[in-house]
Short mmCIF file of C-alpha atoms in Angstrom, two decimals:
data_model
loop_
_atom_site.label_atom_id
_atom_site.label_comp_id
_atom_site.label_asym_id
_atom_site.label_seq_id
_atom_site.Cartn_x
_atom_site.Cartn_y
_atom_site.Cartn_z
CA TRP A 1 -8.41 28.77 -34.41
CA GLU A 2 -9.14 26.51 -37.33
CA MET A 3 -7.94 23.00 -37.90
CA PRO A 4 -5.02 22.91 -40.39
CA ARG A 5 -6.16 22.00 -43.88
CA SER A 6 -4.78 21.81 -47.35
CA ILE A 7 -4.19 25.12 -49.11
CA TYR A 8 -5.72 23.58 -52.23
CA TRP A 9 -9.15 23.14 -50.61
CA LYS A 10 -11.70 25.69 -51.60
CA GLU A 11 -14.50 26.72 -49.24
CA ASN A 12 -17.08 24.64 -51.06
CA GLU A 13 -14.80 21.57 -50.89
CA TRP A 14 -14.45 21.50 -47.07
CA THR A 15 -16.83 18.55 -46.58
CA LYS A 16 -15.27 16.71 -49.46
CA GLY A 17 -11.82 17.31 -48.03
CA ILE A 18 -12.46 15.52 -44.73
CA LYS A 19 -13.99 12.43 -46.21
CA VAL A 20 -12.03 9.18 -46.13
CA ASP A 21 -12.09 6.26 -48.51
CA PRO A 22 -14.55 3.43 -47.73
CA GLU A 23 -11.87 0.92 -46.66
CA THR A 24 -10.21 3.30 -44.20
CA TYR A 25 -13.57 4.36 -42.78
CA GLU A 26 -14.54 0.69 -42.36
CA HIS A 27 -11.35 0.04 -40.38
CA PHE A 28 -12.00 3.12 -38.28
CA TYR A 29 -15.62 2.17 -37.55
CA TYR A 30 -14.98 -1.45 -36.57
CA GLY A 31 -11.92 -0.44 -34.60
CA THR A 32 -13.80 2.11 -32.51
CA GLN A 33 -16.69 -0.30 -31.93
CA PHE A 34 -14.27 -2.95 -30.77
CA MET A 35 -12.56 -0.48 -28.40
CA LYS A 36 -15.96 0.40 -26.94
CA GLY A 37 -16.64 -3.31 -26.55
CA ILE A 38 -13.56 -3.99 -24.44
CA GLN A 39 -13.67 -0.83 -22.31
CA VAL A 40 -14.75 -1.32 -18.71
CA PRO A 41 -15.39 1.16 -15.86
CA ILE A 42 -13.29 1.14 -12.72
CA THR A 43 -15.63 0.43 -9.80
CA SER A 44 -16.59 3.31 -7.50
CA ALA A 45 -15.08 1.53 -4.47
CA THR A 46 -11.72 1.22 -6.27
CA LEU A 47 -11.84 4.87 -7.37
CA LYS A 48 -12.32 5.94 -3.76
CA GLU A 49 -9.29 3.92 -2.68
CA MET A 50 -7.25 5.44 -5.52
CA PHE A 51 -8.15 9.10 -5.06
CA ALA A 52 -9.32 9.71 -1.48
CA PRO A 53 -6.86 11.81 0.60
CA ILE A 54 -4.47 9.62 2.56
CA MET A 55 -3.40 12.06 5.29
CA HIS A 56 -6.84 12.72 6.78
CA ALA A 57 -8.51 9.60 8.16
CA GLU A 58 -11.76 11.33 9.16
CA ALA A 59 -12.22 13.04 5.79
CA ARG A 60 -11.50 9.78 4.01
CA LYS A 61 -14.06 7.93 6.11
CA HIS A 62 -16.89 10.32 5.18
CA ILE A 63 -16.24 10.48 1.42
CA ARG A 64 -18.92 8.64 -0.55
CA VAL A 65 -17.88 6.08 -3.15
CA SER A 66 -19.96 7.95 -5.76
CA SER A 67 -18.03 11.21 -5.28
CA TYR A 68 -15.57 10.63 -8.13
CA GLU A 69 -15.94 10.98 -11.88
CA GLN A 70 -16.21 7.65 -13.64
CA ILE A 71 -12.95 6.44 -15.22
CA TYR A 72 -12.81 3.77 -17.91
CA GLY A 73 -9.98 1.49 -18.89
CA ILE A 74 -9.22 -0.06 -22.29
CA PRO A 75 -6.63 -2.88 -22.29
CA MET A 76 -4.84 -3.72 -25.54
CA LEU A 77 -2.57 -6.72 -26.04
CA LEU A 78 -0.38 -6.00 -29.03
CA PRO A 79 2.06 -8.37 -30.77
CA LEU A 80 5.62 -7.17 -31.31
CA LEU A 81 5.60 -8.57 -34.85
CA ASP A 82 2.89 -8.51 -37.49
CA GLY A 83 1.18 -11.62 -38.81
CA ASP A 84 -0.46 -12.94 -35.64
CA SER A 85 -3.77 -11.12 -35.93
CA GLU A 86 -5.93 -14.27 -35.77
CA GLN A 87 -4.38 -15.44 -32.50
CA LEU A 88 -4.62 -11.92 -31.11
CA PHE A 89 -8.31 -11.73 -31.98
CA LYS A 90 -8.95 -15.04 -30.17
CA LYS A 91 -7.35 -13.58 -27.05
CA TYR A 92 -9.58 -10.53 -27.29
CA ARG A 93 -12.66 -12.72 -27.69
CA GLN A 94 -11.71 -14.47 -24.47
CA MET A 95 -11.23 -11.09 -22.79
CA LEU A 96 -14.68 -9.99 -23.86
CA ARG A 97 -16.19 -12.99 -22.03
CA ARG A 98 -14.41 -11.90 -18.84
CA ASP A 99 -14.07 -15.53 -17.80
CA GLU A 100 -12.68 -15.93 -14.27
CA ASN A 101 -12.10 -19.67 -14.68
CA THR A 102 -8.60 -19.28 -16.07
CA SER A 103 -5.19 -20.49 -15.00
CA LYS A 104 -3.02 -18.65 -12.50
CA SER A 105 -0.67 -17.74 -15.33
CA ALA A 106 -3.36 -15.55 -16.93
CA LEU A 107 -3.26 -11.82 -16.30
CA HIS A 108 -6.11 -10.79 -13.99
CA LEU A 109 -6.54 -7.13 -14.81
CA ARG A 110 -9.00 -6.69 -11.94
CA LEU A 111 -6.05 -7.20 -9.60
CA LEU A 112 -3.41 -5.40 -11.67
CA ALA A 113 -5.35 -2.50 -13.16
CA GLY A 114 -8.79 -2.34 -11.52
CA LEU A 115 -10.45 -3.61 -14.73
CA ASP A 116 -12.83 -6.56 -14.90
CA PHE A 117 -10.86 -8.51 -17.53
CA VAL A 118 -8.77 -11.65 -17.70
CA ILE A 119 -6.13 -12.06 -20.40
CA PRO A 120 -5.22 -15.70 -21.13
CA GLU A 121 -1.61 -16.73 -20.78
CA SER A 122 0.56 -14.67 -23.10
CA SER A 123 4.23 -14.86 -23.97
CA ASP A 124 6.60 -11.90 -23.98
CA ASP A 125 6.09 -11.69 -27.74
CA TYR A 126 3.21 -9.37 -26.77
CA ARG A 127 3.02 -6.08 -24.93
CA LEU A 128 0.12 -4.89 -22.80
CA THR A 129 -1.11 -1.31 -23.14
CA ILE A 130 -3.82 0.17 -20.90
CA LEU A 131 -5.61 3.43 -21.69
CA TYR A 132 -7.49 5.16 -18.85
CA TYR A 133 -9.91 7.96 -19.69
CA SER A 134 -12.92 9.80 -18.35
CA GLY A 135 -15.72 11.65 -20.11
CA ASP A 136 -18.32 10.75 -22.72
CA LEU A 137 -16.70 8.93 -25.62
CA SER A 138 -19.88 9.08 -27.76
CA ARG A 139 -19.73 12.90 -27.72
CA GLY A 140 -16.01 13.13 -28.27
CA ASN A 141 -15.59 14.53 -24.75
CA MET A 142 -12.68 12.34 -23.67
CA HIS A 143 -9.99 13.14 -21.11
CA ILE A 144 -7.05 10.72 -21.14
CA ARG A 145 -5.94 10.09 -17.53
CA ALA A 146 -3.06 7.72 -18.26
CA MET A 147 -1.56 5.64 -21.04
CA ILE A 148 0.49 2.75 -19.72
CA GLU A 149 2.33 1.25 -22.68
CA ASP A 150 4.61 -1.71 -23.39
CA VAL A 151 4.03 -3.73 -20.22
CA ILE A 152 5.84 -7.07 -20.45
CA PRO A 153 3.38 -9.89 -19.60
CA SER A 154 5.90 -11.83 -17.50
CA VAL A 155 6.58 -8.73 -15.36
CA ALA A 156 2.86 -8.12 -14.84
CA ARG A 157 2.45 -11.80 -13.90
CA LYS A 158 5.16 -11.52 -11.22
CA VAL A 159 3.48 -8.44 -9.74
CA GLN A 160 0.20 -10.34 -9.76
CA ASP A 161 1.75 -13.30 -7.91
CA ILE A 162 3.17 -11.00 -5.23
CA LEU A 163 -0.22 -9.36 -4.68
CA THR A 164 -1.97 -12.73 -4.48
CA ASP A 165 0.49 -14.07 -1.90
CA ILE A 166 0.17 -10.95 0.23
CA GLN A 167 -3.63 -11.25 0.26
CA SER A 168 -3.63 -14.96 1.07
CA VAL A 169 -0.68 -15.23 3.50
CA THR A 170 0.70 -11.90 4.75
CA VAL A 171 -2.58 -10.14 5.56
CA PRO A 172 -4.08 -13.07 7.56
CA ASP A 173 -0.82 -13.29 9.58
CA LEU A 174 -0.96 -9.56 10.30
CA LYS A 175 -4.63 -9.70 11.32
CA ARG A 176 -3.85 -12.46 13.81
CA ALA A 177 -0.86 -10.54 15.18
CA PHE A 178 -2.95 -7.41 15.70
CA GLY A 179 -5.82 -9.37 17.23
CA ILE A 180 -8.38 -8.67 14.51
CA LYS A 181 -10.78 -11.62 14.40
CA ASP A 182 -13.49 -10.34 12.06
CA GLU A 183 -13.73 -11.11 8.35
CA TYR A 184 -12.98 -7.53 7.33
CA ILE A 185 -11.12 -7.23 4.01
CA ASP A 186 -9.35 -3.95 3.39
CA PRO A 187 -10.32 -2.79 -0.14
CA SER A 188 -7.02 -0.89 -0.37
CA LEU A 189 -5.20 -4.24 -0.57
CA GLU A 190 -7.38 -5.84 -3.25
CA ARG A 191 -6.21 -3.89 -6.35
CA LEU A 192 -2.79 -2.59 -7.38
CA PRO A 193 -4.08 0.95 -8.23
CA ALA A 194 -5.82 1.13 -4.83
CA LEU A 195 -2.69 -0.16 -3.07
CA LEU A 196 -0.53 2.51 -4.70
CA GLY A 197 -3.12 5.26 -4.13
CA ASN A 198 -3.23 4.51 -0.41
CA ALA A 199 0.56 4.35 -0.14
CA TYR A 200 1.49 7.48 -2.10
CA GLY A 201 -1.62 9.63 -2.38
CA PRO A 202 -4.04 10.41 -5.23
CA GLY A 203 -1.61 12.65 -7.08
CA TYR A 204 0.85 9.80 -7.59
CA VAL A 205 -1.43 6.92 -8.66
CA TRP A 206 -0.75 6.92 -12.40
CA ASP A 207 2.95 7.64 -12.04
CA MET A 208 3.43 4.81 -9.53
CA LEU A 209 1.38 2.40 -11.65
CA GLN A 210 3.68 3.20 -14.57
CA LYS A 211 6.76 2.58 -12.43
CA VAL A 212 5.62 -0.72 -10.94
CA LEU A 213 4.52 -2.20 -14.28
CA HIS A 214 7.74 -1.00 -15.94
CA ARG A 215 10.18 -2.35 -13.33
CA GLN A 216 11.32 1.01 -11.97
CA GLN A 217 12.48 1.96 -8.47
CA ILE A 218 9.81 2.93 -5.94
CA ARG A 219 10.48 5.00 -2.82
CA LEU A 220 8.89 4.45 0.60
CA ASP A 221 9.30 7.88 2.21
CA ARG A 222 5.68 8.92 1.75
CA ILE A 223 4.13 5.80 3.26
CA HIS A 224 6.44 5.99 6.29
CA GLU A 225 5.48 9.64 6.86
CA ALA A 226 1.75 9.14 6.28
CA THR A 227 1.52 6.06 8.50
CA ALA A 228 3.38 7.71 11.40
CA ARG A 229 1.15 10.78 11.26
CA LYS A 230 -2.13 8.85 11.01
CA CYS A 231 -1.18 6.43 13.80
CA ASN A 232 -0.28 9.29 16.13
CA GLU A 233 -3.54 11.10 15.43
CA SER A 234 -5.71 8.01 15.92
CA ALA A 235 -3.77 6.92 19.04
CA LYS A 236 -4.43 10.31 20.63
CA LEU A 237 -8.17 9.67 20.11
CA GLU A 238 -7.74 6.06 21.32
CA ALA A 239 -9.18 4.90 17.99
CA TRP A 240 -7.16 1.68 18.12
CA HIS A 241 -9.13 -0.12 15.42
CA HIS A 242 -8.15 2.63 12.95
CA VAL A 243 -4.52 2.35 14.04
CA ARG A 244 -4.58 -1.41 13.47
CA LYS A 245 -6.06 -1.00 9.98
CA GLU A 246 -3.39 1.55 9.05
CA LEU A 247 -0.63 -0.72 10.32
CA ILE A 248 -1.93 -3.81 8.53
CA PHE A 249 -1.82 -1.84 5.28
CA TYR A 250 1.63 -0.47 6.19
CA TRP A 251 3.22 -3.87 6.80
CA ALA A 252 1.48 -5.42 3.79
CA PHE A 253 2.82 -2.67 1.53
CA LEU A 254 6.33 -3.02 2.95
CA GLU A 255 6.14 -6.74 2.15
CA PHE A 256 4.99 -5.90 -1.39
CA ALA A 257 7.83 -3.39 -1.85
CA ASP A 258 10.43 -5.82 -0.48
CA ARG A 259 9.35 -8.68 -2.74
CA TYR A 260 9.06 -6.30 -5.70
CA ARG A 261 12.65 -5.23 -5.11
CA GLN A 262 13.91 -8.81 -4.80
CA GLN A 263 11.86 -10.64 -7.44
CA ILE A 264 11.32 -7.99 -10.11
CA LEU A 265 14.16 -5.50 -9.72
CA GLU A 266 16.42 -8.38 -8.59
CA GLU A 267 18.23 -6.23 -6.05
CA GLU A 268 19.83 -7.71 -2.95
CA GLY A 269 21.07 -5.03 -0.55
CA LYS A 270 19.31 -1.92 0.71
CA GLU A 271 19.91 0.85 3.22
CA ILE A 272 17.63 -0.50 5.94
CA GLU A 273 15.91 -3.87 6.27
CA ASN A 274 12.26 -4.50 7.03
CA VAL A 275 11.63 -5.51 10.63
CA ASP A 276 11.17 -9.27 11.05
CA TRP A 277 8.32 -8.72 13.48
CA GLN A 278 7.53 -12.41 13.93
CA HIS A 279 11.11 -13.18 15.01
CA ILE A 280 11.17 -10.13 17.30
CA LEU A 281 7.95 -11.21 19.02
CA THR A 282 9.41 -14.65 19.73
CA ALA A 283 12.69 -13.23 21.05
CA TYR A 284 10.85 -10.70 23.20
CA ASP A 285 8.67 -13.36 24.82
CA THR A 286 11.68 -15.49 25.75
CA GLY A 287 13.97 -12.58 26.67
CA ASN A 288 16.78 -14.23 24.70
CA TRP A 289 18.48 -11.84 22.27
CA ASP A 290 21.82 -13.65 21.95
CA ASN A 291 21.29 -15.16 18.50
CA GLY A 292 19.42 -12.26 16.93
CA PRO A 293 20.80 -9.66 14.50
CA ASP A 294 21.78 -6.15 15.55
CA TRP A 295 18.88 -3.75 15.93
CA ASP A 296 18.31 -0.88 13.55
CA VAL A 297 16.04 2.12 14.23
CA PRO A 298 12.74 0.47 13.11
CA THR A 299 13.53 -2.62 15.23
CA LEU A 300 14.26 -0.35 18.19
CA GLY A 301 10.88 1.32 17.62
CA PHE A 302 9.11 -2.04 17.51
CA VAL A 303 10.74 -3.27 20.74
CA SER A 304 10.03 0.08 22.41
CA GLY A 305 6.34 -0.42 21.58
CA LEU A 306 6.40 -3.90 23.14
CA LEU A 307 8.13 -2.55 26.26
CA THR A 308 5.66 0.32 26.55
CA LYS A 309 2.59 -1.91 26.29
CA GLN A 310 3.94 -4.44 28.80
CA PHE A 311 4.86 -1.67 31.25
CA GLU A 312 1.52 0.09 30.76
CA ASN A 313 -0.37 -3.10 31.54
CA SER A 314 1.46 -3.47 34.86
CA TYR A 315 1.12 0.25 35.59
CA TYR A 316 -2.63 0.15 34.93
CA ALA A 317 -3.11 -2.96 37.07
CA LYS A 318 -1.39 -1.24 40.00
CA THR A 319 -2.55 2.38 39.67
CA GLY A 320 -5.46 2.42 37.22
CA GLY A 321 -3.64 5.10 35.19
CA ASN A 322 -3.11 5.23 31.42
CA TYR A 323 0.63 5.89 31.05
CA VAL A 324 0.71 6.37 27.28
CA LYS A 325 -2.13 8.88 27.24
CA SER A 326 -0.93 10.86 30.26
CA ARG A 327 2.82 10.89 29.53
CA LEU A 328 3.74 9.97 25.93
CA LEU A 329 0.82 11.67 24.21
CA LYS A 330 0.44 14.63 26.57
CA PHE A 331 1.64 17.00 23.82
CA GLY A 332 -1.07 15.94 21.40
CA SER A 333 -0.40 13.68 18.44
CA ARG A 334 3.23 14.73 17.95
CA LEU A 335 5.00 11.62 19.24
CA THR A 336 8.74 11.42 18.45
CA PRO A 337 11.46 8.82 19.13
CA LYS A 338 13.09 11.16 21.63
CA MET A 339 9.82 11.46 23.57
CA VAL A 340 9.51 7.66 23.69
CA TRP A 341 13.03 7.47 25.05
CA GLU A 342 12.94 10.31 27.60
CA ASN A 343 9.30 10.19 28.76
CA GLY A 344 8.97 6.42 28.37
CA LEU A 345 11.83 3.96 28.56
CA MET A 346 14.05 6.06 30.85
CA GLU A 347 11.20 6.19 33.41
CA TYR A 348 10.09 2.55 33.39
CA GLN A 349 12.64 0.94 35.71
CA LYS A 350 12.32 3.76 38.25
CA LEU A 351 8.52 3.48 38.34
CA ILE A 352 8.67 -0.31 38.57
CA GLU A 353 10.76 -0.03 41.74
CA GLN A 354 8.83 2.90 43.24
CA ARG A 355 5.40 1.36 42.76
CA ASP A 356 6.43 -2.29 43.14
CA LEU A 357 5.00 -3.25 39.77
CA GLY A 358 4.87 -6.93 38.86
CA ILE A 359 6.43 -7.44 35.45
CA GLY A 360 7.84 -10.38 33.48
CA LYS A 361 11.48 -11.43 33.43
CA ASN A 362 11.58 -10.85 29.67
CA PHE A 363 11.20 -7.09 30.22
CA ALA A 364 14.61 -6.20 31.65
CA PRO A 365 16.90 -7.61 28.87
CA ALA A 366 14.97 -5.80 26.13
CA LEU A 367 14.85 -2.55 28.13
CA ALA A 368 18.59 -2.60 28.81
CA ARG A 369 19.44 -3.17 25.16
CA ALA A 370 17.04 -0.44 24.00
CA LEU A 371 18.40 2.13 26.47
CA PHE A 372 21.92 1.36 25.30
CA LEU A 373 21.05 1.98 21.62
CA PHE A 374 19.05 5.22 21.92
CA PRO A 375 22.08 7.50 22.58
CA GLU A 376 24.05 5.82 19.79
CA PHE A 377 21.29 6.33 17.21
CA LEU A 378 20.70 9.87 18.42
CA ASN A 379 24.37 10.82 18.03
CA ASN A 380 24.82 9.33 14.53
CA GLY A 381 21.63 11.02 13.27
CA SER A 382 19.76 7.84 12.34
CA LEU A 383 17.10 8.36 15.03
CA ASP A 384 16.03 11.58 13.31
CA LYS A 385 16.54 10.23 9.77
CA TYR A 386 14.24 7.25 10.37
CA LYS A 387 11.85 8.91 12.84
CA ASN A 388 8.76 8.01 10.79
CA GLU A 389 9.79 4.36 10.57
CA PHE A 390 10.39 4.38 14.33
CA VAL A 391 6.93 5.79 15.12
CA SER A 392 5.15 3.33 12.79
CA THR A 393 6.95 0.31 14.22
CA PHE A 394 6.50 1.64 17.78
CA TRP A 395 2.71 1.54 17.44
CA SER A 396 2.99 -1.86 15.75
CA GLY A 397 4.88 -3.32 18.70
CA TYR A 398 2.49 -1.61 21.12
CA LEU A 399 -0.57 -3.24 19.49
CA MET A 400 1.05 -6.62 18.73
CA TYR A 401 2.11 -7.19 22.33
CA ARG A 402 0.54 -10.24 23.93
CA LYS A 403 1.14 -11.50 27.47
CA ALA A 404 3.81 -14.22 27.44
CA GLU A 405 3.59 -17.25 29.71
CA ASN A 406 6.38 -15.99 31.96
CA VAL A 407 4.64 -12.65 32.62
CA PRO A 408 2.81 -12.27 35.97
CA GLN A 409 -0.96 -12.32 35.78
CA GLN A 410 -1.31 -8.71 36.94
CA ASP A 411 0.58 -7.60 33.81
CA VAL A 412 -2.69 -7.53 31.90
CA LYS A 413 -5.27 -4.85 31.35
CA GLU A 414 -8.28 -4.72 29.10
CA GLU A 415 -7.74 -2.24 26.33
CA PRO A 416 -10.29 0.62 26.17
CA LYS A 417 -12.79 0.06 23.39
CA SER A 418 -12.42 2.41 20.46
#
């Protein structure tokens, strides 16, 4: 194959035919040098979070951060109308300094795109374009990974604000609820590409980045499925620290998706609401459910986890046995809502009476309400439809449970170290 060329070129004019005039070549040269000047590599740690497999926790843990081909990003801020080249060049000069001491209204591309750049405050008279590529640009060996065009600055700024709030408020609340006291910061929550890679998998990173920055709908099926599977597998191994890390990411992403839907897509209703876990914890401790909303399947899963942990603590204090490991997880890591109902909640009251277990007064009201709802959700099909949400919230409730003041002292056991 030969490159198309003019039929009027003779063989001895081939070199002459590809030459360009001095002015055009000058534009080309300075343009390419400027593009090389503003390109920046995505860090190896971020690449791992973007492209490591999400379904296999052990494989992910052993992958080295240097295992992935280097990817570069080139951000371009383009005006919608001509005639503002001087102002645009000033913005690029500020980008080249990569100054972090900028206002909150600036676009921090490290957070939004995994690139070490800050774009000063820009109006919607501009559009942001980001080119991602791998390969050796100096040799012409360039593979374009993604081209994200026409991003509205105000939309990107809203996404940035949501991410910042989740890191500063939501994640610390979740760490306290799960009893994590160390200073560990999950790298999957620090960058938008890493967040999306962990939620959807490496094959969906670029597509989901396009959707989020272009105000398009995002689905949550994959994160529900992945979280349920990984939590079941780690729970079977009693690797509770891994379960907690997965659930912190899970709840943080649900918060991101909910705020994205409300603040950027400006939608109000949806098929199923996120569980208000803080309200549920308070109601569970007091045993007062009179003023609370009706339970959906994820809420039922969360309360079932609280019930299971409280019962298991009393059961362990009396018998020394591990109820979850011996009964709920006896079939491996395939825990289902029906198993929680039949092998768990339906057995609790009988065992409490048979073994004279001491248990708090808050236990019975929640158990009665949960047992009433299981058959209803099973018959209308919602228990099967939202089985992954149920399993994820079940383990969340199980690990968020803390002894309330009205629970007898023997309703406590030290959790096995993972």
